[in-house]
Coordinates of C-alpha atoms in Angstrom, one line a residue:
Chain A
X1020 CA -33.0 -14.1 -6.1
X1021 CA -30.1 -16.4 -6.4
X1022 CA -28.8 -14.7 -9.6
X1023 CA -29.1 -11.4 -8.3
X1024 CA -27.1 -12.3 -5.0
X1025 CA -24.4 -14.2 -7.6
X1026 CA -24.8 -10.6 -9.6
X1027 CA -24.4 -8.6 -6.6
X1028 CA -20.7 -10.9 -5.9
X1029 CA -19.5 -10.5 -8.9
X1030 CA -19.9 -6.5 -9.7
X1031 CA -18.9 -6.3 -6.0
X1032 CA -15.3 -8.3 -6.8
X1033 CA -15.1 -6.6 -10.8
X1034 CA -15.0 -3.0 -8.4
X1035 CA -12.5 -4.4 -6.6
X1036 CA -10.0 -4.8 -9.9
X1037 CA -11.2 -1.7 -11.0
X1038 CA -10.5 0.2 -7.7
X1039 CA -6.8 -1.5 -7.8
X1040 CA -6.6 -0.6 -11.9
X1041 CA -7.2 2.8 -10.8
X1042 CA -4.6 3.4 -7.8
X1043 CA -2.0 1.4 -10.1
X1044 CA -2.7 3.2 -13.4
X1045 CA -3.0 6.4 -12.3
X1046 CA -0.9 6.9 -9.0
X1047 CA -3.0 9.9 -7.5
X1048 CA -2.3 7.9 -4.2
X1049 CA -4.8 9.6 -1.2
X1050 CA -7.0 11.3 -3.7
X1051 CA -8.0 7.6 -5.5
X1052 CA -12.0 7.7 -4.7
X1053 CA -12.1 4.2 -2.5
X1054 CA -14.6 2.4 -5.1
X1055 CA -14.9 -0.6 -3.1
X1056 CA -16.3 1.0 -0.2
X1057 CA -18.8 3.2 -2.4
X1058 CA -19.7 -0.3 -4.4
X1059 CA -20.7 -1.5 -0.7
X1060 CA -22.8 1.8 0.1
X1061 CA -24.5 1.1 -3.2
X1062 CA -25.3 -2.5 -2.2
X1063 CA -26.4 -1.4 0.9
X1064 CA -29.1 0.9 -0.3
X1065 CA -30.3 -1.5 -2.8
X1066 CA -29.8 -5.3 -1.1
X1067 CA -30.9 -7.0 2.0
X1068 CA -28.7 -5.8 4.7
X1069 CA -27.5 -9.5 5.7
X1070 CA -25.9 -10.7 2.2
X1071 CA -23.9 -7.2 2.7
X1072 CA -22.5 -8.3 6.0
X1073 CA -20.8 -10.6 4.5
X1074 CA -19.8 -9.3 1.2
X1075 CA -18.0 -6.4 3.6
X1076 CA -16.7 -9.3 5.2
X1077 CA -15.4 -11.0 2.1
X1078 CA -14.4 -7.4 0.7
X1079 CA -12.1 -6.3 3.3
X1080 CA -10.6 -10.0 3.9
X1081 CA -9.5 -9.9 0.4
X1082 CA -8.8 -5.9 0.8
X1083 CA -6.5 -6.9 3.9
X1084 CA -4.5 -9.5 1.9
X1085 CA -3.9 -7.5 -1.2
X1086 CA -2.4 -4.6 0.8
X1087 CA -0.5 -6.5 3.6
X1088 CA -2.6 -5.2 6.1
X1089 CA -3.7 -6.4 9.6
X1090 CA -5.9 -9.6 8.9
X1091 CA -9.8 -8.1 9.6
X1092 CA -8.9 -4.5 9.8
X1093 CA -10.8 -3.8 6.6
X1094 CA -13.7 -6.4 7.2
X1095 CA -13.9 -4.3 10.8
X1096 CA -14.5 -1.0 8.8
X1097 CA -16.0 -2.1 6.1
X1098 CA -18.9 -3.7 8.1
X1099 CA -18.9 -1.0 10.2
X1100 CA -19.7 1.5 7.2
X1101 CA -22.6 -0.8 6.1
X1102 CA -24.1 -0.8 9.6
X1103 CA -23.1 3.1 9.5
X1104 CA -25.1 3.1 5.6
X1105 CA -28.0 1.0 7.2
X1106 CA -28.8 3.6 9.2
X1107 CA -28.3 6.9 7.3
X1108 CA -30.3 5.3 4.8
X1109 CA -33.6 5.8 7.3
X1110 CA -32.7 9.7 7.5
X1111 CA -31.3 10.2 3.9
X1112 CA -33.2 10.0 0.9
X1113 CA -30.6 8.5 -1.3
X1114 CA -32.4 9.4 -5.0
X1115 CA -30.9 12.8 -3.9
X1116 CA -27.4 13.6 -5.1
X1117 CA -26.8 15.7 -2.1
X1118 CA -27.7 13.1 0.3
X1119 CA -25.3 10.8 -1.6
X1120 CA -22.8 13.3 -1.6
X1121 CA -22.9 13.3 2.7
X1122 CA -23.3 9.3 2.8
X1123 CA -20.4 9.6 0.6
X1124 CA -18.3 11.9 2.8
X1125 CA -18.9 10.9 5.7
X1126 CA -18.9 7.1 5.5
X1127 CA -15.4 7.7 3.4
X1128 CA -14.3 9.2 6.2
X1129 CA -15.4 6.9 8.7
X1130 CA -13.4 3.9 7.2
X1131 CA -9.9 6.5 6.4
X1132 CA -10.4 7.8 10.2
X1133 CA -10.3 4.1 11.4
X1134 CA -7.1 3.2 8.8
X1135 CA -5.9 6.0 10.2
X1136 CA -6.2 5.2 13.6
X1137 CA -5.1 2.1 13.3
X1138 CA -1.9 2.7 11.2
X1139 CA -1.0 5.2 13.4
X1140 CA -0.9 3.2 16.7
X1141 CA 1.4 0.6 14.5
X1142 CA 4.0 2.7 13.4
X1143 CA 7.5 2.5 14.6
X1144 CA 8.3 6.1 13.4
X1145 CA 6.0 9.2 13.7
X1146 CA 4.4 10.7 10.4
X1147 CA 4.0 14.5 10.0
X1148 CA 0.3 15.1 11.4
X1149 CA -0.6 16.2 7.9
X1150 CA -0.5 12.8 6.0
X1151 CA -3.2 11.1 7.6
X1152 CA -5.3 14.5 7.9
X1153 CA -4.8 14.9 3.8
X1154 CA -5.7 11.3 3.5
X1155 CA -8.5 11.9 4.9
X1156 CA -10.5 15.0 4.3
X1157 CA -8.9 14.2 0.1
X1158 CA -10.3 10.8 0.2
X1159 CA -13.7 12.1 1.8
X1160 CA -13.9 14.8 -0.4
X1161 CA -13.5 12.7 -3.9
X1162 CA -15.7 9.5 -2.8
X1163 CA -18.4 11.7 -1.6
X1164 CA -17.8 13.8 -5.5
X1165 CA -17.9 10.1 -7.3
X1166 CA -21.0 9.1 -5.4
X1167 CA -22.7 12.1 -5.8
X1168 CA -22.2 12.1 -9.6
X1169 CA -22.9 7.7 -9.3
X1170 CA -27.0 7.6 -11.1
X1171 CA -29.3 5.1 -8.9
X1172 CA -30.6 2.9 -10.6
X1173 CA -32.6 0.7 -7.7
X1174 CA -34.8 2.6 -5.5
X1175 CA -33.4 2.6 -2.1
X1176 CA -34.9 -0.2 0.0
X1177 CA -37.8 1.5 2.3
X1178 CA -38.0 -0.4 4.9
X1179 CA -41.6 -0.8 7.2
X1180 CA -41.0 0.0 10.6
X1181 CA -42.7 -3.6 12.3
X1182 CA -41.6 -6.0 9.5
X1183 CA -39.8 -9.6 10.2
X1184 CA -36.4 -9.8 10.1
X1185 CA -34.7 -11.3 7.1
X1186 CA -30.9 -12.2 6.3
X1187 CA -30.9 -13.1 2.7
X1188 CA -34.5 -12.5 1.4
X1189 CA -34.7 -10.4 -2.0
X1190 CA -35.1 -6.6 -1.6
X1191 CA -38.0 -5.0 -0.3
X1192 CA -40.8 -3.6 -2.7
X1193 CA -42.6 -0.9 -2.0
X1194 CA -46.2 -0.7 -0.7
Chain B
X1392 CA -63.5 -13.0 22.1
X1393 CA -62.4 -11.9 19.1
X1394 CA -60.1 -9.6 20.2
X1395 CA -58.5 -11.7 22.8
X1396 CA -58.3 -14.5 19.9
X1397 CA -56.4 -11.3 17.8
X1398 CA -54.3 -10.5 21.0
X1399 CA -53.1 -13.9 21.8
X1400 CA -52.2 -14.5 18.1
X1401 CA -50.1 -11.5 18.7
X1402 CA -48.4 -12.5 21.6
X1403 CA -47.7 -15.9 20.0
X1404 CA -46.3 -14.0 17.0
X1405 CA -44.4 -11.7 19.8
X1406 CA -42.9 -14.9 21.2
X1407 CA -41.6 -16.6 17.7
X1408 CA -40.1 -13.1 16.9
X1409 CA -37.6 -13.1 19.9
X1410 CA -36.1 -16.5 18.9
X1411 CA -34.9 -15.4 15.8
X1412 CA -31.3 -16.1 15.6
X1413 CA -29.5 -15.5 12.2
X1414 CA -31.3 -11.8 11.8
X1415 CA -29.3 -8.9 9.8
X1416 CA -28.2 -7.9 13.2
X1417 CA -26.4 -10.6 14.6
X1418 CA -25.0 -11.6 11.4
X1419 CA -23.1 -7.7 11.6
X1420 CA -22.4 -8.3 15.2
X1421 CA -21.2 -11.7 14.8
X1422 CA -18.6 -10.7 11.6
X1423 CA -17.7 -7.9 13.7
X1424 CA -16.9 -10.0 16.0
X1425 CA -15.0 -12.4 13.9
X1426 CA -12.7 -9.5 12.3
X1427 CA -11.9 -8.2 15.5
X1428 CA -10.6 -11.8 17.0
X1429 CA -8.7 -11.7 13.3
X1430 CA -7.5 -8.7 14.0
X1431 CA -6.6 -9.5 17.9
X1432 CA -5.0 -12.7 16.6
X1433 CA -2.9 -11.1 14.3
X1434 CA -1.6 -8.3 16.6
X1435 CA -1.1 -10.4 19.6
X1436 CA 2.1 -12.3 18.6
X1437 CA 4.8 -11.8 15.6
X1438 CA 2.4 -11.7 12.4
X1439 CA 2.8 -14.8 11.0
X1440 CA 3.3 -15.3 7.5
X1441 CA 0.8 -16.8 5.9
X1442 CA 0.2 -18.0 2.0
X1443 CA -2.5 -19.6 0.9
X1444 CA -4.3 -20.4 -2.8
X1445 CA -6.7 -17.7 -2.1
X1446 CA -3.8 -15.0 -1.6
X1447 CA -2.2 -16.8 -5.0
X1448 CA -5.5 -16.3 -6.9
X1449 CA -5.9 -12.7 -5.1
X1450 CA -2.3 -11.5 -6.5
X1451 CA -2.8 -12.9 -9.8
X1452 CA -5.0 -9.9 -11.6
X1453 CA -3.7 -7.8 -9.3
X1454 CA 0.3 -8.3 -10.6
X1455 CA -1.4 -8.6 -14.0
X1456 CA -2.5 -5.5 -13.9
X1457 CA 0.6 -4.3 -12.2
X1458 CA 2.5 -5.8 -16.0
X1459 CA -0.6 -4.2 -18.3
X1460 CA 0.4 -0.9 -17.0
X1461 CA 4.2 -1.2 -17.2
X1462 CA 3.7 -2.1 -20.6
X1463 CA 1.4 0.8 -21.5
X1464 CA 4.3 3.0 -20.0
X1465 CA 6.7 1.3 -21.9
X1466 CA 4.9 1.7 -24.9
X1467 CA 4.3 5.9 -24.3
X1468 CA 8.1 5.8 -23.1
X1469 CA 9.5 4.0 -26.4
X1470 CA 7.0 6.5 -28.6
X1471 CA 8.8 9.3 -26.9
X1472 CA 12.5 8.1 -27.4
X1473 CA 12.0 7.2 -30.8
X1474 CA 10.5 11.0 -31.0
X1475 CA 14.4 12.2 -29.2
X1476 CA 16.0 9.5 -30.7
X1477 CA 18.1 11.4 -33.8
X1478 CA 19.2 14.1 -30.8
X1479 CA 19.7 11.5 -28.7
X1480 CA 22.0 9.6 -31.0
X1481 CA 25.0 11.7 -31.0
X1482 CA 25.2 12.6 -27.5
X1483 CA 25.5 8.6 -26.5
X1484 CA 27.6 7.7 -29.5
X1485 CA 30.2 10.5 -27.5
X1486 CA 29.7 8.8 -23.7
X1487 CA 30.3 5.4 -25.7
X1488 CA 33.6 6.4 -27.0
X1489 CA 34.4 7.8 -23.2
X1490 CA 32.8 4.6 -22.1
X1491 CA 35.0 2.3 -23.8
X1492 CA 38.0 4.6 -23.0
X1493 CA 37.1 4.2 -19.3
X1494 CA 36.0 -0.2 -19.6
X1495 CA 39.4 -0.4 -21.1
X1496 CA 41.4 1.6 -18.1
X1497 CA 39.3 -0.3 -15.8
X1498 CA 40.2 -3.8 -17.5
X1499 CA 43.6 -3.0 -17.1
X1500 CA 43.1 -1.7 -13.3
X1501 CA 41.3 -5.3 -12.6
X1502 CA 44.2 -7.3 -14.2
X1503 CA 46.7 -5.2 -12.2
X1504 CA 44.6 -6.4 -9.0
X1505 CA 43.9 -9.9 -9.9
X1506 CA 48.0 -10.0 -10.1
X1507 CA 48.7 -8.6 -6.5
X1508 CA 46.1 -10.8 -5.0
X1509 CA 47.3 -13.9 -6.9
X1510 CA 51.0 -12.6 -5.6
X1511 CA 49.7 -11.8 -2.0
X1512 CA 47.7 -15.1 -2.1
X1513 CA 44.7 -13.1 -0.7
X1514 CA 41.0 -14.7 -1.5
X1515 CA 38.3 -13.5 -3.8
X1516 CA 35.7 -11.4 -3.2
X1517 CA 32.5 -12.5 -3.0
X1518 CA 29.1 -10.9 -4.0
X1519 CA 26.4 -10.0 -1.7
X1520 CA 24.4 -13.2 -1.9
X1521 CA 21.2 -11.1 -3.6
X1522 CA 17.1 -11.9 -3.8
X1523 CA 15.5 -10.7 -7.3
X1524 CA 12.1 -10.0 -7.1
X1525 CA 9.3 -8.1 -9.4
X1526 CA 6.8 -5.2 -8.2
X1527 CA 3.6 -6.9 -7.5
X1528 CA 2.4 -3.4 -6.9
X1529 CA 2.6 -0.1 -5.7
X1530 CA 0.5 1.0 -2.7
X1531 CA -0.3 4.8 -2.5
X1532 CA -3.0 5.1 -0.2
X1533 CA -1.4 7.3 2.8
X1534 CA 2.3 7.0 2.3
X1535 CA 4.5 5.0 -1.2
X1536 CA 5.4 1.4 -0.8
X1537 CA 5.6 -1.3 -3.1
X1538 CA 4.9 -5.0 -2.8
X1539 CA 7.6 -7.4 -4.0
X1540 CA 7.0 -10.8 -5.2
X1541 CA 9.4 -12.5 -2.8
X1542 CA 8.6 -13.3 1.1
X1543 CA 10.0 -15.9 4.0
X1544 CA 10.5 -18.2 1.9
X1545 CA 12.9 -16.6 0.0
X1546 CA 14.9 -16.0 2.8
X1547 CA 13.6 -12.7 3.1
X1548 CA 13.8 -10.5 6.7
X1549 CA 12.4 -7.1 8.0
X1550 CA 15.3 -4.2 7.5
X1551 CA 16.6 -5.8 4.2
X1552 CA 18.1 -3.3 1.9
X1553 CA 16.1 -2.9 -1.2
X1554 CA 18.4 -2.2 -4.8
X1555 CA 17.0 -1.2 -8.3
X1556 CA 20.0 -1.3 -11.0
X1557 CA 20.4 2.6 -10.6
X1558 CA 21.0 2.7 -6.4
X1559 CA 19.0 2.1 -3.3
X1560 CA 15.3 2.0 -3.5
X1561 CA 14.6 0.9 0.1
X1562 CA 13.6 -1.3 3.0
X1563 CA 11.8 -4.3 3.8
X1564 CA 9.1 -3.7 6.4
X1565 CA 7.6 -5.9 9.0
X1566 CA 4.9 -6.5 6.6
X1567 CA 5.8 -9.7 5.2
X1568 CA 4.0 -13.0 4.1
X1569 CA 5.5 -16.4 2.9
X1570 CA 5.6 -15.1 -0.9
X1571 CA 5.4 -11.3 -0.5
X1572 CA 6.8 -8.5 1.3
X1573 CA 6.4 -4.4 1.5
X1574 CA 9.2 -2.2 0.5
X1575 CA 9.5 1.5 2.2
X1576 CA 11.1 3.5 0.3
X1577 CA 13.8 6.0 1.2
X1578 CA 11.6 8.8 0.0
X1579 CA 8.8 7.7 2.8
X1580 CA 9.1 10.4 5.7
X1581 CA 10.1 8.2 8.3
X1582 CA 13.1 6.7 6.9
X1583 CA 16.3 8.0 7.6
X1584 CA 19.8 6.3 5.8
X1585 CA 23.2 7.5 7.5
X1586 CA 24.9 8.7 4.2
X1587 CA 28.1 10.6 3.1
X1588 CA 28.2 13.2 0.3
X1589 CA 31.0 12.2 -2.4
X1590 CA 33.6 14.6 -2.9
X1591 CA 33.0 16.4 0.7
X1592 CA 34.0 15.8 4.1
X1593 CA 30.6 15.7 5.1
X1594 CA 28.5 13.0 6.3
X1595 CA 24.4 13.2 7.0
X1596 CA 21.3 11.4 7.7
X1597 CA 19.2 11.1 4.8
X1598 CA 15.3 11.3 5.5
X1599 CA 12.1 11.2 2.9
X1600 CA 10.1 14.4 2.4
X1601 CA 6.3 14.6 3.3
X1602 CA 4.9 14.2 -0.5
X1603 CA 7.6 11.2 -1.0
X1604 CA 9.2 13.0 -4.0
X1605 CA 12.5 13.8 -3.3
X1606 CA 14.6 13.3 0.4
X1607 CA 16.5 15.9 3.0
X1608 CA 19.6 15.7 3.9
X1609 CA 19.9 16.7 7.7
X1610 CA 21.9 16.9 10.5
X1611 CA 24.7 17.0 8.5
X1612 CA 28.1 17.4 10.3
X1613 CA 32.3 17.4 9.0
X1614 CA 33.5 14.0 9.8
X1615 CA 37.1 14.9 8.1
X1616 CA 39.6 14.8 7.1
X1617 CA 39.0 17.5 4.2
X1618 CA 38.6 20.8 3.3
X1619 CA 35.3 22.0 5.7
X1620 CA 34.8 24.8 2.7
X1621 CA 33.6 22.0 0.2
X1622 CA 30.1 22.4 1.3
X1623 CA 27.5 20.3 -0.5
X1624 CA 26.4 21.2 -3.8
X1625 CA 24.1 20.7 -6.9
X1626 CA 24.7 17.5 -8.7
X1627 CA 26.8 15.8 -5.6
X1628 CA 26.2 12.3 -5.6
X1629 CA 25.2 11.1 -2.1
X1630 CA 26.5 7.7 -1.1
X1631 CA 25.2 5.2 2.3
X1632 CA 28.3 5.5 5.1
X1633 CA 26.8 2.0 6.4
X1634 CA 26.6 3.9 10.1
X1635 CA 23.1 2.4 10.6
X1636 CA 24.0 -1.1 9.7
X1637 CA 21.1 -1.8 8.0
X1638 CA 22.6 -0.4 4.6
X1639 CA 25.5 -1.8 3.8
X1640 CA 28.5 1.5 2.8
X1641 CA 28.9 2.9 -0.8
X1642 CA 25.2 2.4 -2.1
X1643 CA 24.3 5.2 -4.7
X1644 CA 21.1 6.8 -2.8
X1645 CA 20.7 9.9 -4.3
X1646 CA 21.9 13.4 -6.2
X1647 CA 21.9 16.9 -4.8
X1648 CA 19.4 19.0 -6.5
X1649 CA 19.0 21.8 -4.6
X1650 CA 21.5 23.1 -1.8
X1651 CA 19.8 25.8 -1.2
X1652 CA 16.8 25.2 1.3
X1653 CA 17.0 25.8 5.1
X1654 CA 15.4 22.8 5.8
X1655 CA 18.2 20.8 4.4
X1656 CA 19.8 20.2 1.0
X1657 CA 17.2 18.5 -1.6
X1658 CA 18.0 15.1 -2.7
X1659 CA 16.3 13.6 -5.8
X1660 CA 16.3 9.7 -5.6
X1661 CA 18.6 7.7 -7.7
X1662 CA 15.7 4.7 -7.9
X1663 CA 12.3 6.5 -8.1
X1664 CA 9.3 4.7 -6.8
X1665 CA 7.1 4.9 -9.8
X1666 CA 9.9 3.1 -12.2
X1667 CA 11.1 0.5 -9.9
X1668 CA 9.8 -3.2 -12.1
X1669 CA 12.2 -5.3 -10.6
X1670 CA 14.4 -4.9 -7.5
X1671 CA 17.2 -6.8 -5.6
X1672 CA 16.8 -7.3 -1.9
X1673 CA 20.2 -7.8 0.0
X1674 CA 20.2 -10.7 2.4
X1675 CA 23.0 -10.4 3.7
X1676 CA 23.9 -7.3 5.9
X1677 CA 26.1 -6.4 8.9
X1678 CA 22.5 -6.3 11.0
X1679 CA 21.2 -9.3 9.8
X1680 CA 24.9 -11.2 10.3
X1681 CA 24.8 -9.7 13.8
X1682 CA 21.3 -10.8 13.9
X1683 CA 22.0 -14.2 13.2
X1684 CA 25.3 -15.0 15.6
X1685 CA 23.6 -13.6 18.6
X1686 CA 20.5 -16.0 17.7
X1687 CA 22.8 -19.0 17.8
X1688 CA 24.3 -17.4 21.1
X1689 CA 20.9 -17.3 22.6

């Protein structure tokens, strides 16, 4: 259990680099697929939902200081989007690609709506109303394309109606 | 008996499930709850500038990989010169002979000057006192910016015009720790430079476009004195008139491109974004001067 959690970290902080690799080397700017984010849907499906809290937590701390944003903005979204994940999970079966491609889509857009949001009540100068709407629907739009096309390896956590609550236990199996 | 045995078991096992504390769901509520007091914090006063190992360590592959990919750029780059480098060759060996025609008019011009002043007994100019920094990295996500390597500590200050060796690159934002700060570009739509067009009598305000290519100029309007027929055209350099105080006058910004559009003329930036390495932050304006004696007013 302790390895996997340590696994979980540490492909959790290599998507990180890769998701900043990929907005540095390739400069497509708003239509970069956020990585990081789709790295935490991923864990989300496949993890115990309480070592997530805090790797969304840690994620968006480290997100916020990279990118000289508002301390906790990104740990506020990014937990949001798990507790968002946690719950689409019970509706959608993720071992399909379209379900992946809406959990994509609309948990992308989710976290770019509350950037957005935010960013926008911050500014000292308005921006034309069609940045933030491109930034949006584009980054939607490619995450939800890059996690339909992501395979599933683990089986999505199915998780029994009346069972005991556990922060840190290793995944459910199934009955 | 045996039920009510099986029913108070289930009761008891009822009970011990309402005190758990540290379940999924108050972990998410409670670093919820955490980000948004971070977040609260943050907003409620000045940000404060903050640096810490963890920011150090955070920067580290991040400015690393910010130097892999300038030097896989400079690789491609140096592959294509050497490609144009025989065609190349004899157009720069002709602007180095009108070069060195021009460095030795200019040497001459200086010694003239250096004569009057030492005759007039007038002091020396000094340089703006300047801040070097590297690009940590660019961010792209919803509008261009770059982050510099160079924060508070450095003496650095919101509003502080930004320089690449080719013009004006930018600003420094509010956005600002004790060893890093955020440059806006001119290209980013909301900036706007007061600028004057070189050769014309005109003057403008210069303001980024929405896909932070190239700029507008707009508003424009004949300050004089000069011929109001010498409208703006292709290949006019456009210069900073120092108007908005936060630019200091006579800073190459941009060149004319296109003259042609309604919405303004087109102006292609002198410094692009995606080339910018290493930049040189002015510390010294007219607004941060001002700045500065009404502080010690106050």
């Amino acid at each position: 259990m302790k390895n996997s959690i340590i696994l979980t970290w540490i492909i959790v902080a290599a998507v990180l680099l890769l998701d900043i690799s990929l907005r540095i080397f390739t400069g497509l700017g708003r239509f970069t697929p956020d990585l990081l984010l789709l790295a935490l849907v991923y864990a989300t499906l496949v993890r115990p939902l309480g070592e997530i809290y805090c790797l969304a937590f840690a994620a968006g701390v480290c997100w916020d200081v990279i990118f000289l944003d508002s301390l906790g903005l990104h740990s506020f979204l990014f937990i949001l989007a798990v507790m968002f994940t946690s719950r689409l999970r019970q509706i959608l079966w993720a071992h399909y690609a379209i379900s992946r491609l809406v959990m994509g889509f609309s948990i992308c857009g989710l976290v770019r709506f509350g950037e957005v949001i935010f960013w926008l009540s911050n500014l000292d100068k308005d921006v034309p109303v069609s940045m933030p709407e491109q930034y949006i629907t584009s980054g939607a739009v490619i995450s939800g394309l890059v996690f339909l096309f992501l395979p599933l390896y683990s089986k999505p956590i199915r998780i029994p109606r009346r069972s005991p609550q556990t922060v840190f236990a290793e995944r459910y199996h199934h009955s | 008996m045996s039920m009510l045995f099986y029913s108070s078991k289930r009761t008891i096992a009822k009970r011990k499930k309402k005190f758990v504390l540290l379940s999924p769901k108050t972990l998410g509520i409670g670093l919820i709850l955490i980000s948004l007091s971070l977040l609260l914090f943050w907003k409620a006063e000045e940000p404060k500038p903050f640096s810490s190992p963890i920011t150090r360590c955070l920067y580290a592959p991040v400015s690393a990989i910010q130097s892999i990919r300038n030097f896989c750029t400079g690789i491609v780059r140096n592959i294509q010169d050497s490609f144009q480098a025989k065609t190349k060759l004899v157009e720069v060996q002709k602007k180095l002979e009108q070069l060195q025609l021009e460095n030795q008019e200019l040497r001459y011009k200086l010694r003239k000057h250096d004569l009057y002043r030492e005759a007039f007994e007038l002091p020396r100019e000094e340089g703006m006192p300047v801040v070097t920094a590297i690009v940590l990295m660019r961010d792209n996500r919803m509008t261009q910016s770059l982050i510099i390597n160079r924060g508070t500590m450095d003496g650095l200050d919101m509003n502080m015009p930004v320089l690449t060796n080719e013009g004006l690159l930018g600003r420094t934002t509010q956005k600002m720790t004790l060893h890093a700060a955020q440059v806006q570009p001119i290209t980013d739509p909301r900036s706007a430079v007061g600028v004057y067009i070189q050769g014309t009598p005109y003057e403008g305000i210069l303001r980024g476009s929405e896909d932070g290519s190239h700029m507008l100029l707009t508003d424009r309007f004949f300050s004089g004195p000069g011929d109001e027929t010498l409208f703006p055209k292709p290949g006019d350099k456009v210069f900073t008139s120092g108007h908005g105080r936060t630019f200091p006058k006579d800073i190459l910004a941009g060149i004319i491109s296109d003259a042609t559009s309604e919405e303004g003329q087109v102006v292609d930036p002198v410094a692009p974004i995606s080339a910018a390495k290493a930049v040189m932050v002015l510390t010294q304006t007219q607004l941060q001067q001002e700045t500065a004696s009404l502080l010690s007013e106050d």
